[in-house]
């Protein structure tokens, strides 16, 4: 069997609510969903979701190869961009092709990916994450109550600019998830918006009112020294890593003891997740993938590693024209038996129903505020310009 070609598709996800974080939000909540379909000489195709970036430059590394050699082909893609480097958006293209390769490998074996990877249980424990910075208190309560009805007992709030509001809203999340007979776990995601001492003061103030399970991305992603100091200064665990593009970027965090919850962005693919998970396991650290909506294949990998803690569940639906063989029940994801990663696409429907997204405009969460970490007052007064 040989890989012969690929097709790039683009659909969209309608979140049904404004979505974002401390850096900004989009309203209406529409985001683009790039899809790559790998073609073979036997007509079997592999599907990956995530990014189209540098696909044309990466594809020669796997063209004509047997798709079952997934991990070797992953390293060939890394080698293909050796001089320019694989960091950043290029790593998204590698991850998407990698997910398509794993989908192909499992389809050829006639098994769901979770089974191929050696998992015994198909249940992926999860936590609710509403991308909720723009939701008012009533909308926040409604969304997390819906997740609580699906059995979720933990939730993550987006925040970091208004201490009093975050304390209040963490309480709303906890109350909304409290109907399952346990005390909910609550987390806060600051999306790299603080410097070290801001983080210490902010989290310490929250902890005077509420137990915080973890603080996520409090500092810049590469600040190993700062994360290590923060972890010793607060009770909450420090969670970070989702934006690191390559196993080697985790090494400084591991060496400094700077991360308590090791996170991996699902968009970076299955092989990356597996390698980081085992590196974390060697250090007795738990792994938590971020954004299963971006790449459902990583859910299959999550149940196959020994140190999976919980996966981020941001939505109960699927992108337009995409169906995924999974269910959201009992506070997590129940994976199906469909061979591969369980993704089916309706290309005809996608072709005639295109929606533009506003994810990368200046007000959206993909664009960092230029004053992040440089504010004496965390939250600017209403009506002022964020300078």
Short mmCIF file of C-alpha atoms in Angstrom, two decimals, residues 29-165:
data_model
loop_
_atom_site.label_atom_id
_atom_site.label_comp_id
_atom_site.label_asym_id
_atom_site.label_seq_id
_atom_site.Cartn_x
_atom_site.Cartn_y
_atom_site.Cartn_z
CA UNK A 29 -18.81 31.90 17.61
CA UNK A 30 -17.81 30.54 14.21
CA UNK A 31 -14.40 28.95 13.68
CA UNK A 32 -12.84 27.32 10.64
CA UNK A 33 -12.09 23.59 10.73
CA UNK A 34 -9.40 22.47 8.26
CA UNK A 35 -9.53 18.81 7.20
CA UNK A 36 -6.94 16.77 5.31
CA UNK A 37 -7.83 13.53 3.51
CA UNK A 38 -4.91 11.23 2.68
CA UNK A 39 -5.40 9.06 -0.43
CA UNK A 40 -3.89 5.63 -1.10
CA UNK A 41 -3.49 3.36 -4.11
CA UNK A 42 -6.04 0.94 -2.57
CA UNK A 43 -8.78 3.56 -2.24
CA UNK A 44 -8.75 3.63 1.57
CA UNK A 45 -8.48 7.18 2.93
CA UNK A 46 -7.32 8.66 6.21
CA UNK A 47 -8.88 11.77 7.76
CA UNK A 48 -7.09 14.32 9.92
CA UNK A 49 -8.44 17.53 11.45
CA UNK A 50 -6.42 20.53 12.53
CA UNK A 51 -4.40 22.61 10.06
CA UNK A 52 -3.51 23.03 6.40
CA UNK A 53 -0.31 24.90 7.17
CA UNK A 54 2.69 23.72 5.11
CA UNK A 55 0.88 20.56 3.95
CA UNK A 56 2.29 21.00 0.45
CA UNK A 57 5.83 21.22 1.86
CA UNK A 58 5.35 18.27 4.20
CA UNK A 59 3.57 15.84 1.90
CA UNK A 60 6.68 14.78 -0.10
CA UNK A 61 8.01 13.25 3.13
CA UNK A 62 5.21 10.68 3.10
CA UNK A 63 4.28 10.43 -0.58
CA UNK A 64 4.71 6.91 -1.94
CA UNK A 65 5.26 5.51 1.56
CA UNK A 66 3.32 2.77 3.33
CA UNK A 67 0.98 4.64 5.73
CA UNK A 68 1.30 1.94 8.38
CA UNK A 69 4.80 3.19 9.26
CA UNK A 70 3.24 6.08 11.14
CA UNK A 71 5.92 7.00 13.66
CA UNK A 72 8.70 6.72 11.08
CA UNK A 73 6.72 8.97 8.74
CA UNK A 74 6.21 11.45 11.57
CA UNK A 75 9.99 11.72 11.95
CA UNK A 76 10.36 12.05 8.17
CA UNK A 77 8.03 15.07 8.30
CA UNK A 78 10.11 16.63 11.07
CA UNK A 79 13.25 16.03 9.02
CA UNK A 80 11.62 17.51 5.92
CA UNK A 81 11.45 20.95 7.55
CA UNK A 82 14.77 20.63 9.39
CA UNK A 83 16.31 23.92 8.24
CA UNK A 84 13.24 26.11 8.62
CA UNK A 85 12.16 24.30 11.79
CA UNK A 86 8.91 22.59 12.74
CA UNK A 87 7.81 24.99 15.48
CA UNK A 88 4.60 26.96 15.33
CA UNK A 89 2.03 26.54 12.60
CA UNK A 90 4.10 24.01 10.64
CA UNK A 91 3.72 21.64 13.58
CA UNK A 92 -0.04 21.85 13.06
CA UNK A 93 0.34 20.57 9.52
CA UNK A 94 2.50 17.70 10.76
CA UNK A 95 -0.09 16.88 13.43
CA UNK A 96 -2.95 16.82 10.95
CA UNK A 97 -1.13 14.50 8.55
CA UNK A 98 -0.11 12.36 11.53
CA UNK A 99 -3.75 12.05 12.64
CA UNK A 100 -4.74 11.01 9.11
CA UNK A 101 -1.98 8.40 9.08
CA UNK A 102 -3.16 6.89 12.37
CA UNK A 103 -6.73 6.87 11.04
CA UNK A 104 -5.51 4.95 7.98
CA UNK A 105 -3.47 2.50 10.03
CA UNK A 106 -6.45 1.64 12.25
CA UNK A 107 -8.78 1.31 9.26
CA UNK A 108 -6.36 -1.11 7.61
CA UNK A 109 -6.31 -3.14 10.82
CA UNK A 110 -10.12 -3.09 10.93
CA UNK A 111 -10.09 -1.69 14.47
CA UNK A 112 -10.97 1.55 16.23
CA UNK A 113 -7.82 3.52 16.93
CA UNK A 114 -8.16 3.17 20.70
CA UNK A 115 -8.00 -0.62 20.34
CA UNK A 116 -5.06 -0.49 17.91
CA UNK A 117 -3.12 1.65 20.38
CA UNK A 118 -3.61 -0.95 23.10
CA UNK A 119 -6.34 0.55 25.24
CA UNK A 120 -8.58 -1.73 27.31
CA UNK A 121 -11.29 0.84 28.09
CA UNK A 122 -12.96 3.17 25.59
CA UNK A 123 -14.00 5.78 28.19
CA UNK A 124 -12.08 9.09 28.14
CA UNK A 125 -12.55 11.03 31.38
CA UNK A 126 -13.12 14.71 30.71
CA UNK A 127 -13.79 18.15 32.12
CA UNK A 128 -16.11 20.85 30.82
CA UNK A 129 -14.54 23.95 29.28
CA UNK A 130 -16.86 26.59 27.87
CA UNK A 131 -14.34 29.02 26.29
CA UNK A 132 -16.59 31.24 28.34
CA UNK A 133 -14.98 34.67 28.82
CA UNK A 134 -17.84 36.42 26.99
CA UNK A 135 -20.75 34.58 28.63
CA UNK A 136 -22.75 36.49 31.21
CA UNK A 137 -23.46 34.82 34.55
CA UNK A 138 -26.77 33.34 33.45
CA UNK A 139 -25.30 31.97 30.22
CA UNK A 140 -22.35 30.57 32.18
CA UNK A 141 -24.63 28.75 34.61
CA UNK A 142 -26.80 27.38 31.80
CA UNK A 143 -23.86 26.01 29.82
CA UNK A 144 -22.24 24.27 32.79
CA UNK A 145 -25.58 22.89 33.98
CA UNK A 146 -25.93 21.28 30.56
CA UNK A 147 -22.51 19.71 30.99
CA UNK A 148 -23.40 18.63 34.50
CA UNK A 149 -26.42 16.82 33.11
CA UNK A 150 -23.96 14.81 30.99
CA UNK A 151 -22.17 13.77 34.16
CA UNK A 152 -19.27 16.24 34.15
CA UNK A 153 -18.03 17.07 37.65
CA UNK A 154 -15.18 19.45 36.81
CA UNK A 155 -14.98 22.64 34.80
CA UNK A 156 -12.47 25.23 33.60
CA UNK A 157 -13.19 28.95 33.53
CA UNK A 158 -11.48 31.45 31.26
CA UNK A 159 -10.36 34.52 33.18
CA UNK A 160 -7.46 36.50 34.52
CA UNK A 161 -8.46 40.16 34.30
CA UNK A 162 -11.09 40.68 37.03
CA UNK A 163 -10.39 38.97 40.35
CA UNK A 164 -13.77 39.56 41.95
CA UNK A 165 -15.60 38.42 38.81
#
